[in-house]
mmCIF file of C-alpha atoms and ligand atoms in Angstrom:
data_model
loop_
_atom_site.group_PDB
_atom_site.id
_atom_site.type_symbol
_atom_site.label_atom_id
_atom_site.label_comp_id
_atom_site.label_asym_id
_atom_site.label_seq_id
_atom_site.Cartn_x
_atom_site.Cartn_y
_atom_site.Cartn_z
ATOM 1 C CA UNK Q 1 119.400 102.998 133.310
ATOM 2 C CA UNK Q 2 119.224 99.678 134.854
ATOM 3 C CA UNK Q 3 116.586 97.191 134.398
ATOM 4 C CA UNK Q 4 115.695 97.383 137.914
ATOM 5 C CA UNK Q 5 113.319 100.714 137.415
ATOM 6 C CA UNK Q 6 111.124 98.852 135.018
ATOM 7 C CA UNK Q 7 108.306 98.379 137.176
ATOM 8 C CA UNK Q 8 109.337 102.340 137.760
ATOM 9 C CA UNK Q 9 108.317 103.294 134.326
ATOM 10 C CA UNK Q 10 105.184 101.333 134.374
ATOM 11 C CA UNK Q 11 104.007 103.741 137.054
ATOM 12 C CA UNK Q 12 105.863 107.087 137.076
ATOM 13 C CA UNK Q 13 104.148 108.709 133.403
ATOM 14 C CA UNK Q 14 100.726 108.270 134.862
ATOM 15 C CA UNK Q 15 101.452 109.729 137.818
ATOM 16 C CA UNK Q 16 101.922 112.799 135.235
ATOM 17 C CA UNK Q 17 98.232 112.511 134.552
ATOM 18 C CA UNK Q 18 96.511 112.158 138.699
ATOM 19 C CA UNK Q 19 96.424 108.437 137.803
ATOM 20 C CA UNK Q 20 94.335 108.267 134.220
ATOM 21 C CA UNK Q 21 95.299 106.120 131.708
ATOM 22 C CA UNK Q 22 92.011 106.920 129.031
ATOM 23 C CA UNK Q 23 91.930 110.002 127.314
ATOM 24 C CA UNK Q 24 88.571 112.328 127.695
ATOM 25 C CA UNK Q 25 88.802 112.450 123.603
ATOM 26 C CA UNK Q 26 89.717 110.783 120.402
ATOM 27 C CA UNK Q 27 91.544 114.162 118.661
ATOM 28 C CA UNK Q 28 94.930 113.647 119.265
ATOM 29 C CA UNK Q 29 95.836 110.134 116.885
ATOM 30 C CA UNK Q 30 99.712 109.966 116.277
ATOM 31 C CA UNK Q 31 100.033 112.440 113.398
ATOM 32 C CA UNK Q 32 97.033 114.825 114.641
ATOM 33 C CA UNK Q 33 98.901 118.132 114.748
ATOM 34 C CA UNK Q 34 99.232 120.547 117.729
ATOM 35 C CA UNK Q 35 99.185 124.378 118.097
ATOM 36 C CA UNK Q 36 99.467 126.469 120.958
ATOM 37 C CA UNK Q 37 97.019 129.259 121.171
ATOM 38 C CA UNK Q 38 98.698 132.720 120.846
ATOM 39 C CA UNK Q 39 98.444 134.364 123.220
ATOM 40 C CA UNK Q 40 97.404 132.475 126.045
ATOM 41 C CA UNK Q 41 93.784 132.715 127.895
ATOM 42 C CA UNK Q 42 94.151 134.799 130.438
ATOM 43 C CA UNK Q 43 93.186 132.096 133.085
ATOM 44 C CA UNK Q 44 94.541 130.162 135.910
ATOM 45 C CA UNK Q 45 97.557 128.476 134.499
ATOM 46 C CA UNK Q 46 98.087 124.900 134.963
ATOM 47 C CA UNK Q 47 100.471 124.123 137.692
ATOM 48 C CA UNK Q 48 102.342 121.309 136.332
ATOM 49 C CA UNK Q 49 105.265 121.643 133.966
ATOM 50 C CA UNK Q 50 104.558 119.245 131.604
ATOM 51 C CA UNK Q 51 102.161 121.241 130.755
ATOM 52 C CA UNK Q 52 104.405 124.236 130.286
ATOM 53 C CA UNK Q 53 106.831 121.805 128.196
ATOM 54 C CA UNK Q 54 103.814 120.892 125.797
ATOM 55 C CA UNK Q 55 102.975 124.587 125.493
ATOM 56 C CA UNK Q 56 106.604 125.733 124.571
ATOM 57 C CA UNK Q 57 107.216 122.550 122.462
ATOM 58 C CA UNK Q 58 104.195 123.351 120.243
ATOM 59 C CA UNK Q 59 104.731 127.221 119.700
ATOM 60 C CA UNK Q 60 104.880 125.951 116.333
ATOM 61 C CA UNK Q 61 102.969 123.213 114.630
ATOM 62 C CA UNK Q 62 103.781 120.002 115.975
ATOM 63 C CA UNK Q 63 102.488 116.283 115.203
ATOM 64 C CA UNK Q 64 101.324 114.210 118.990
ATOM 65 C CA UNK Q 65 104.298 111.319 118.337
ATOM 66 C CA UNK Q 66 106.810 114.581 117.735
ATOM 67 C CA UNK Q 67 105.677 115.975 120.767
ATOM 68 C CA UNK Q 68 105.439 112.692 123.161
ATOM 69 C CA UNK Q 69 109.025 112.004 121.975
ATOM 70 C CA UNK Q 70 110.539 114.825 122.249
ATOM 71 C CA UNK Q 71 108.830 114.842 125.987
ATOM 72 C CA UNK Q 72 110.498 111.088 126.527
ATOM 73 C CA UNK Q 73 107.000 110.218 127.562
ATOM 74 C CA UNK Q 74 104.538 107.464 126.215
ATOM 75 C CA UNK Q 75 102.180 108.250 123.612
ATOM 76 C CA UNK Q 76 99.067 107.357 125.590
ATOM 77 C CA UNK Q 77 100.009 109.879 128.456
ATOM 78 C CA UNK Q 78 100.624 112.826 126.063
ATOM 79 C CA UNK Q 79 97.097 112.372 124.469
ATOM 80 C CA UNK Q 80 95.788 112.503 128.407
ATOM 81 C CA UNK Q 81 97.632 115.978 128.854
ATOM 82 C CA UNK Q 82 96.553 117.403 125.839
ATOM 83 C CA UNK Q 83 93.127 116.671 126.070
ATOM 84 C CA UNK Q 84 93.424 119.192 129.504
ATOM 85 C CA UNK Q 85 95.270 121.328 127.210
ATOM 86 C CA UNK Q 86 92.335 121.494 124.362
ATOM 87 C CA UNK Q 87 89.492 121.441 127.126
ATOM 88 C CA UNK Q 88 91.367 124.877 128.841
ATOM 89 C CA UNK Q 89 91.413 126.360 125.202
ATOM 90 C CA UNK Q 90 95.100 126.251 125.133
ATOM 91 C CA UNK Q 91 96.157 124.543 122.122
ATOM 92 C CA UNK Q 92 94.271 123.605 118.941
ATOM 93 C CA UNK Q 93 94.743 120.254 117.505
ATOM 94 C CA UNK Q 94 94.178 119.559 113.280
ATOM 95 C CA UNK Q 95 93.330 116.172 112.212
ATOM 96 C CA UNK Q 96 95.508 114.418 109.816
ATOM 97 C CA UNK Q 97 94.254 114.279 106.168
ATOM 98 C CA UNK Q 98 91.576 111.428 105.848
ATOM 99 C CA UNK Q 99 92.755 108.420 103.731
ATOM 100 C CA UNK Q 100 89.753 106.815 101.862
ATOM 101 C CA UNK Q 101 90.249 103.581 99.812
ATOM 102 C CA UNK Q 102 86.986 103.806 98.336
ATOM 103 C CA UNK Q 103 87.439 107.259 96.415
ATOM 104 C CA UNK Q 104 91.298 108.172 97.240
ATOM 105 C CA UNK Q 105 92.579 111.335 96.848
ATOM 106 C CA UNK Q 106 94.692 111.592 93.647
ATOM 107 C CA UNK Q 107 95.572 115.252 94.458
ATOM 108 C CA UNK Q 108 97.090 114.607 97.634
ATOM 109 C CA UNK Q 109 98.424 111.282 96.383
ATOM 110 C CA UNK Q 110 100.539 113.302 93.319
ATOM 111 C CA UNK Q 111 101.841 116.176 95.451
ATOM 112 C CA UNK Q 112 103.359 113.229 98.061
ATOM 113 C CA UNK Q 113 104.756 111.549 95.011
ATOM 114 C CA UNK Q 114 106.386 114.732 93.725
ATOM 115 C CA UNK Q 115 107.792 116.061 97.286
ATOM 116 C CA UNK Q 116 109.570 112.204 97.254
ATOM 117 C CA UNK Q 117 110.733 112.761 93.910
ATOM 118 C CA UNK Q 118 112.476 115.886 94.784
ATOM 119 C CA UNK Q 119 114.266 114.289 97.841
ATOM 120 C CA UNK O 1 88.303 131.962 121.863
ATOM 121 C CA UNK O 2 87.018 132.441 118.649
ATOM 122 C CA UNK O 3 84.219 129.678 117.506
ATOM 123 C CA UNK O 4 81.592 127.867 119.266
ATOM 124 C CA UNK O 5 83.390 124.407 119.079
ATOM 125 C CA UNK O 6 86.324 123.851 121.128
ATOM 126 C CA UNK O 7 89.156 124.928 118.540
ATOM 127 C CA UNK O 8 90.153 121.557 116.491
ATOM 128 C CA UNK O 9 91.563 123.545 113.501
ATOM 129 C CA UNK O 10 94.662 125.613 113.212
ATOM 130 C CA UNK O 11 95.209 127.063 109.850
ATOM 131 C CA UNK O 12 98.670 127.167 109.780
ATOM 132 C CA UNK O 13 99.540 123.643 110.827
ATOM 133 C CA UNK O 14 100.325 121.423 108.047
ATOM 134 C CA UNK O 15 98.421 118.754 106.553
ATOM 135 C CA UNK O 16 99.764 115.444 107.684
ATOM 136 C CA UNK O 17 99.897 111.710 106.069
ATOM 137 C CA UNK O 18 101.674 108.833 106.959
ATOM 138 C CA UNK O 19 102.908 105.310 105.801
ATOM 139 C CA UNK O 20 103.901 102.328 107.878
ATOM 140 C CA UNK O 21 107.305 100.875 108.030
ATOM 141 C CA UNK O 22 106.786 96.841 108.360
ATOM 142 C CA UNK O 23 108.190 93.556 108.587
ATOM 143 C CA UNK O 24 109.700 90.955 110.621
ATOM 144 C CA UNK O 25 112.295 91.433 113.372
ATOM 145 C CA UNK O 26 115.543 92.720 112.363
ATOM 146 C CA UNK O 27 114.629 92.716 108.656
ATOM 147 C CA UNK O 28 115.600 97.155 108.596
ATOM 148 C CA UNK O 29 112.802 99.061 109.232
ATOM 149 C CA UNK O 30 114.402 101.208 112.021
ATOM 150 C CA UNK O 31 117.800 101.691 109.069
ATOM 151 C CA UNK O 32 115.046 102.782 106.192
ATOM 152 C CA UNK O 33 112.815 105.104 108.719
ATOM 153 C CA UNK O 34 116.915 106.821 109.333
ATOM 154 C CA UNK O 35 117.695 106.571 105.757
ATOM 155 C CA UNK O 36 114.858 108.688 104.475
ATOM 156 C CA UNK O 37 113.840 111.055 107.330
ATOM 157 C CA UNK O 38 114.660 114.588 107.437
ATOM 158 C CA UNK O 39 115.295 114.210 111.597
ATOM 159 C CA UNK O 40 117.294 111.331 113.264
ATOM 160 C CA UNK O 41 114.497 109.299 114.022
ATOM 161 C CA UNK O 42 112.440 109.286 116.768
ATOM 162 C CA UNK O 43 111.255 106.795 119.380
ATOM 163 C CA UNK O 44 108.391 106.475 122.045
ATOM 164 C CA UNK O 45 108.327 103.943 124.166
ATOM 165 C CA UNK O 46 104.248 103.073 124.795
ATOM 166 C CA UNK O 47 103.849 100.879 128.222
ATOM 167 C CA UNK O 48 102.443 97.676 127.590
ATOM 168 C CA UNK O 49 99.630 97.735 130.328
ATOM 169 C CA UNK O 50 98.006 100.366 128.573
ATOM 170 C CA UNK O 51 97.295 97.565 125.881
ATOM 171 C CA UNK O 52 95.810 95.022 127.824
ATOM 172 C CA UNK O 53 98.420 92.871 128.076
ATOM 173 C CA UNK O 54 98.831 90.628 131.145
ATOM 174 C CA UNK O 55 101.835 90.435 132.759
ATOM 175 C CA UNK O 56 102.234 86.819 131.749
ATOM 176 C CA UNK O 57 102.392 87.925 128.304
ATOM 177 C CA UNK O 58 105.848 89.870 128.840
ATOM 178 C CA UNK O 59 107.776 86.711 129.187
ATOM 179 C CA UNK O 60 110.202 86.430 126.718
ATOM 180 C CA UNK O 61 110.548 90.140 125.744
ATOM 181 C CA UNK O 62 114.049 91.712 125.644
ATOM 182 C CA UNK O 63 115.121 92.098 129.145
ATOM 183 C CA UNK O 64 115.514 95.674 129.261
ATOM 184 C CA UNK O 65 112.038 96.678 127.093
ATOM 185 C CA UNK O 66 110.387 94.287 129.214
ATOM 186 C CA UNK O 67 107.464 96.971 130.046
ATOM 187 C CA UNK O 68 107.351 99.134 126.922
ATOM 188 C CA UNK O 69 107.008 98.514 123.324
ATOM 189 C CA UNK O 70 109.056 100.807 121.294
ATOM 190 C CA UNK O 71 107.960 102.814 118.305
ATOM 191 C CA UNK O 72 110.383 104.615 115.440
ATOM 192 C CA UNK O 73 109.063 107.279 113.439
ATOM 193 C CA UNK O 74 110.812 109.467 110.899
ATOM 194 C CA UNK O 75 109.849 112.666 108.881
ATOM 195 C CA UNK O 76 109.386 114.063 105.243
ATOM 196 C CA UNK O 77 108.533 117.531 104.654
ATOM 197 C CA UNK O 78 106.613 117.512 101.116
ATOM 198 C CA UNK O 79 105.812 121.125 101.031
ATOM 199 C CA UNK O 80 105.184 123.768 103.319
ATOM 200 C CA UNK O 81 101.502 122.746 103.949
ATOM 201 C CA UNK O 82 102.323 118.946 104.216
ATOM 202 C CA UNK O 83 104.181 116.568 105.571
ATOM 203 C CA UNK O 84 104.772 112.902 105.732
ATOM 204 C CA UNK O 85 105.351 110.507 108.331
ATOM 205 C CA UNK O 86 106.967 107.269 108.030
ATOM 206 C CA UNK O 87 106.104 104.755 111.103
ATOM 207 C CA UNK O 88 108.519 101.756 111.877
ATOM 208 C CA UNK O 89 105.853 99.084 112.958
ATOM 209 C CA UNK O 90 106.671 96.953 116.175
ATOM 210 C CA UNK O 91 108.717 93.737 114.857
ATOM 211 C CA UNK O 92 107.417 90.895 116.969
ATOM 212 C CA UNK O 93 103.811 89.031 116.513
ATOM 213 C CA UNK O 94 103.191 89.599 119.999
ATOM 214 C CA UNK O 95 102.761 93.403 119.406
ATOM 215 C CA UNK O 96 100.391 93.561 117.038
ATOM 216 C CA UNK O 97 97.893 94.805 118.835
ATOM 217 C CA UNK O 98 99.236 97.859 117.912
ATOM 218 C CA UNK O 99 99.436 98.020 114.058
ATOM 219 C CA UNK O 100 95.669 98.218 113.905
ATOM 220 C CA UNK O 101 95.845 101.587 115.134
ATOM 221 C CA UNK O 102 98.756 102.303 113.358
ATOM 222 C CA UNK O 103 97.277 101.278 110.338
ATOM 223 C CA UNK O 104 94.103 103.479 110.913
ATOM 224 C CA UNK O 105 94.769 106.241 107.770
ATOM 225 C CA UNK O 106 97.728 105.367 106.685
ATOM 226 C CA UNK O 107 98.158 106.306 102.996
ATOM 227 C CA UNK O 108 99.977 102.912 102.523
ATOM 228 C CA UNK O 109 102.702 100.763 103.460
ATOM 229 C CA UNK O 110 106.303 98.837 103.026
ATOM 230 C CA UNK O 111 106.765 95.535 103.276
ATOM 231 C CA UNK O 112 110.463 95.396 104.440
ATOM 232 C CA UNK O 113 112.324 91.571 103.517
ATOM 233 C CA UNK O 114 114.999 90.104 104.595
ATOM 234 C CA UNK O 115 116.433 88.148 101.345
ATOM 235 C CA UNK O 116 117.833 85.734 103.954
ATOM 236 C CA UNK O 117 114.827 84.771 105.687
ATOM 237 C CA UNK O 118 112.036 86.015 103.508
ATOM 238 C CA UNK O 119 109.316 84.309 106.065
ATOM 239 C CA UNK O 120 110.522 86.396 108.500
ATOM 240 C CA UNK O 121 107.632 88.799 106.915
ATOM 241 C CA UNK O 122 104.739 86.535 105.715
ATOM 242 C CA UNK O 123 102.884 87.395 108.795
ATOM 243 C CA UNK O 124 103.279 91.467 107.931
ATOM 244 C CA UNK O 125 102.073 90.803 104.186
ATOM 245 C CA UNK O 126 98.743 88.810 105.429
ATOM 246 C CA UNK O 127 97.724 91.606 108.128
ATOM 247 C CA UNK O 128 97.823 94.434 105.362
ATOM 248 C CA UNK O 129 96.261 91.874 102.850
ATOM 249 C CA UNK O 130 93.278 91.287 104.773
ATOM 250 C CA UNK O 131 92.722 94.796 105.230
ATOM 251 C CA UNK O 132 92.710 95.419 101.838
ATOM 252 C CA UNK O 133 95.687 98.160 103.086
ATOM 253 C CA UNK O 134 98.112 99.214 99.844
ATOM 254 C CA UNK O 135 101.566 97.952 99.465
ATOM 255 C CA UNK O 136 104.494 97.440 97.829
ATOM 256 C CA UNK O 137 107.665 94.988 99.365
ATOM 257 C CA UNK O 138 111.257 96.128 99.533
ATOM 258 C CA UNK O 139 113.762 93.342 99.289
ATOM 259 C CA UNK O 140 116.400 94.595 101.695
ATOM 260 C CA UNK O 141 119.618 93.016 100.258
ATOM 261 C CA UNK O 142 121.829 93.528 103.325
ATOM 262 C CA UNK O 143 125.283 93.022 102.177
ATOM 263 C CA UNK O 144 124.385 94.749 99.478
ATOM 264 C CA UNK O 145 123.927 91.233 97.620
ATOM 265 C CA UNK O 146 120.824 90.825 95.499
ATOM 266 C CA UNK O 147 121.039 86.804 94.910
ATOM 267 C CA UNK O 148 117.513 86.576 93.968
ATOM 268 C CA UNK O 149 115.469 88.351 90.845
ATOM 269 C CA UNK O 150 112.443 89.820 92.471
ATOM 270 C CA UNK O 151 110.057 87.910 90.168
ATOM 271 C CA UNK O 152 111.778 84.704 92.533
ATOM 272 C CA UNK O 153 110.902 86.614 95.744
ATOM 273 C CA UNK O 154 107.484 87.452 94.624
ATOM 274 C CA UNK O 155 106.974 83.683 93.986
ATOM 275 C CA UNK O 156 108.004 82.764 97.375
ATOM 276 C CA UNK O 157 106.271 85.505 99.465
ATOM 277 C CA UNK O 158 102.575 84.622 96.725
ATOM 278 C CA UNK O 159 102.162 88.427 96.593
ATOM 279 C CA UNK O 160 99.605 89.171 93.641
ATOM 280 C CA UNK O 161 100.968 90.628 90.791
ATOM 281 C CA UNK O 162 99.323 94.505 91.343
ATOM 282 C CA UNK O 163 102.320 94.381 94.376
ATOM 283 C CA UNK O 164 105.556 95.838 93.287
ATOM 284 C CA UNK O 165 108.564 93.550 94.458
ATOM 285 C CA UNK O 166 111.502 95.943 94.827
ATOM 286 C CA UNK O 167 115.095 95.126 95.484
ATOM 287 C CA UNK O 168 116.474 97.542 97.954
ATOM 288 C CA UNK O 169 118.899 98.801 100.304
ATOM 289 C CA UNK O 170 117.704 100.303 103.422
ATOM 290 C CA UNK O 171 121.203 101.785 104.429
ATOM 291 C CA UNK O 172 120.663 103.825 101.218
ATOM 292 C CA UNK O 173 118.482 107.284 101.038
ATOM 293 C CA UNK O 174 118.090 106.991 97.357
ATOM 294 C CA UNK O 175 116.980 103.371 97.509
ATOM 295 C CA UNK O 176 114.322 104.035 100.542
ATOM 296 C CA UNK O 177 113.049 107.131 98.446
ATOM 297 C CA UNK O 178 112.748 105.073 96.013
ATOM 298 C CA UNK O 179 110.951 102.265 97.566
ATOM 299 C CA UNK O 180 108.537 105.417 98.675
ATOM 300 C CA UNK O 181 107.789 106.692 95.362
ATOM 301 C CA UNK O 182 106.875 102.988 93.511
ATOM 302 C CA UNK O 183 104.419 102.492 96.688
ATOM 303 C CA UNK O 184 102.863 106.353 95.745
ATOM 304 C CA UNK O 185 102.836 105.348 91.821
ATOM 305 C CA UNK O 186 100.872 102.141 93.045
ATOM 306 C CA UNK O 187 98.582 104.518 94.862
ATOM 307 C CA UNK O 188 98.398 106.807 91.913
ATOM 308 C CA UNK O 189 97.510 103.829 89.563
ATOM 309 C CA UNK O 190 94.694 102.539 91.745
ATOM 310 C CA UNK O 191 93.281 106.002 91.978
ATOM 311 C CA UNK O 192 93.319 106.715 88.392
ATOM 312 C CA UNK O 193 90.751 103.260 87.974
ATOM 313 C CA UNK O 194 88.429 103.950 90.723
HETATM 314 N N1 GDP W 201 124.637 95.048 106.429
HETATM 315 C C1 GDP W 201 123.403 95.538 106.550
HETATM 316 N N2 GDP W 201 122.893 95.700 107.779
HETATM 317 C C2 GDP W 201 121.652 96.205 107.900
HETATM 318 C C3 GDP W 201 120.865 96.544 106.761
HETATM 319 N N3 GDP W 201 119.657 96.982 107.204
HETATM 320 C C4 GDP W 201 119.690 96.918 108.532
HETATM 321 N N4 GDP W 201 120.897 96.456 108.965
HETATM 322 C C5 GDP W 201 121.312 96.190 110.333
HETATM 323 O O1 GDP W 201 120.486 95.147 110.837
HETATM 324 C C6 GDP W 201 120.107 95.397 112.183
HETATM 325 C C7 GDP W 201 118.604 95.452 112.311
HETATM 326 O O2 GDP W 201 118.116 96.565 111.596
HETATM 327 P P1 GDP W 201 116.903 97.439 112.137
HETATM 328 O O3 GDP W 201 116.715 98.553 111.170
HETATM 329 O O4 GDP W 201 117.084 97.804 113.560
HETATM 330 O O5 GDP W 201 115.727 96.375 112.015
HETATM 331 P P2 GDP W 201 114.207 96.481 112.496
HETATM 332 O O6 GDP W 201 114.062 95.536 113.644
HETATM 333 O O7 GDP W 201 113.429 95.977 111.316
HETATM 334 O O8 GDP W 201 113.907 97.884 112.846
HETATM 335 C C8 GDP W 201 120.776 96.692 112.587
HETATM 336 O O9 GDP W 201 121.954 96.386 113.259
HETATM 337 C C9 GDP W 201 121.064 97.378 111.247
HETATM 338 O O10 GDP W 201 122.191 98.207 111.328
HETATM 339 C C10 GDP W 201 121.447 96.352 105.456
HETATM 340 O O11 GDP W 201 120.849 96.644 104.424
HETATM 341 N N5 GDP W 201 122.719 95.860 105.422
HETATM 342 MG MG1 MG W 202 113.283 98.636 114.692
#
């Protein structure tokens, strides 16, 4: 790739999403996890195969950065897609655990420290 | 669909956490994100636009990343039902913008230092100070060489003394892992007192 197709890039993943560049909602933060629904609504599918890709790619659990990399596209238009995705029922979407300083969660704090200690 | 609200659950994804990966340019964050993660680790490239940058603001940038700002992320499975991501933050000031969001939830971070050039990651110690966001530094030693004691290198970066100053060698699993683990024990220990 030469550096000639820069302005390329800029351009090209957004043309993925008819031109949006702001999600529809806030669900789908870097480590929010993704699940296909199984089986599929029976419904009009979507035409586009990114779609398809997202679909396949999350047959089993799989965290929004996981997903936009392994789809070599940009964080910010993998969030637009899946928001589509959620809205046609497709794909559910799990938060990631909520970190409070205020009362932190020793539980989930000591099973981290143990999985590390068994690396 | 089962549910009246658009599905936002699925049982049998895991939980997920994360900790960020930072320091100055160069200092090893990308080598300690490899060292410790299950997968090779992975990149997305986020186009700078989308952060309200101007285009006057790319001068300078590496030629070839001129229009994206690259992110590394690696992978720990803890257990079946969670699993831990580890975030290489965005080296250069200019990029900031990004660590904010980033930051949002993160169980904690790593300071990574260059023994060399130490100031190289002042900047990355005040932005998780002033958020009152949890971490410990890692002294990356580089040739392997440890000239410095860490009480020295705590003196020079004026961390407080509830910071754990680690020498370490980001080439090395067991030395990122272990990095890992004092930042969870300094987690633990501020849990236990609240
Ligand atoms: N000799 C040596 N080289 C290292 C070490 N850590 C990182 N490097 C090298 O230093 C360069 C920058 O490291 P990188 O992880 O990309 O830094 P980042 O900008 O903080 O992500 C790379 O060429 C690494 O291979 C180390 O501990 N020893
Ligand atoms: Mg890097």
């Amino acid at each position: 790739m030469g550096g000639g197709d820069s302005a390329g890039r800029l351009v090209r993943p957004f043309a993925l999403t008819g031109g949006r560049t702001r999600p529809s909602r806030a669900d789908f933060t870097l480590i929010a996890t993704v699940t296909a629904v199984d089986p599929q609504p029976v419904a009009a599918a979507p035409v586009q195969p990114e779609y398809t890709r997202i679909l396949r790619l999350c047959a089993e659990p799989l965290a929004v950065a996981e997903l936009a990399a392994r789809l070599d596209l940009p964080v910010s238009v993998v969030v637009i897609l899946l928001c589509d995705l959620l809205e046609a029922g497709r794909i559910t979407v799990r938060p990631p655990r909520l970190v409070s300083r205020t009362t932190p969660d020793l539980d989930l704090l000591k099973k981290v420290r143990d999985g590390l200690g068994r690396l | 669909m089962a549910g009246s609200d658009v599905a936002t659950d699925a049982s049998s994804a895991p939980d997920t956490v994360k900790i960020l990966i930072a320091g100055g340019f160069g200092v090893g964050k990308t080598t300690m994100v490899g060292s410790v993660s299950e997968i090779a680790p992975l990149r997305t490239e986020e186009p700078l636009t989308m952060a309200g940058l101007g285009v006057d603001d790319l001068d300078g940038i590496e030629e070839k990343r001129a229009t994206t700002v690259a992110l590394d992320f690696g992978r720990i499975t803890i257990s079946r039902d969670l699993v831990l991501y580890l975030f290489g933050t965005p080296g250069q000031q200019r990029f900031w913008f990004m660590w904010n969001d980033l930051a949002l939830g993160a169980l904690g971070a790593v300071v990574l230092v260059d023994v060399r050039r130490p100031e190289s990651s002042f900047a990355a110690i005040d932005f998780f100070e002033r958020r009152g966001i949890p971490f410990v530094v890692g002294v990356n030693g580089f040739h392997g060489d440890h000239p410095y004691p860490p009480e020295d290198i705590r003196d020079a970066l004026a961390v407080p003394e509830h910071v754990q100053v680690l020498l370490c060698d980001a080439r090395e699993r067991e030395s990122c892992r272990d990095v890992l683990i004092a930042l969870l024990d300094q987690l633990i220990a501020t849990a236990v007192q609240t």
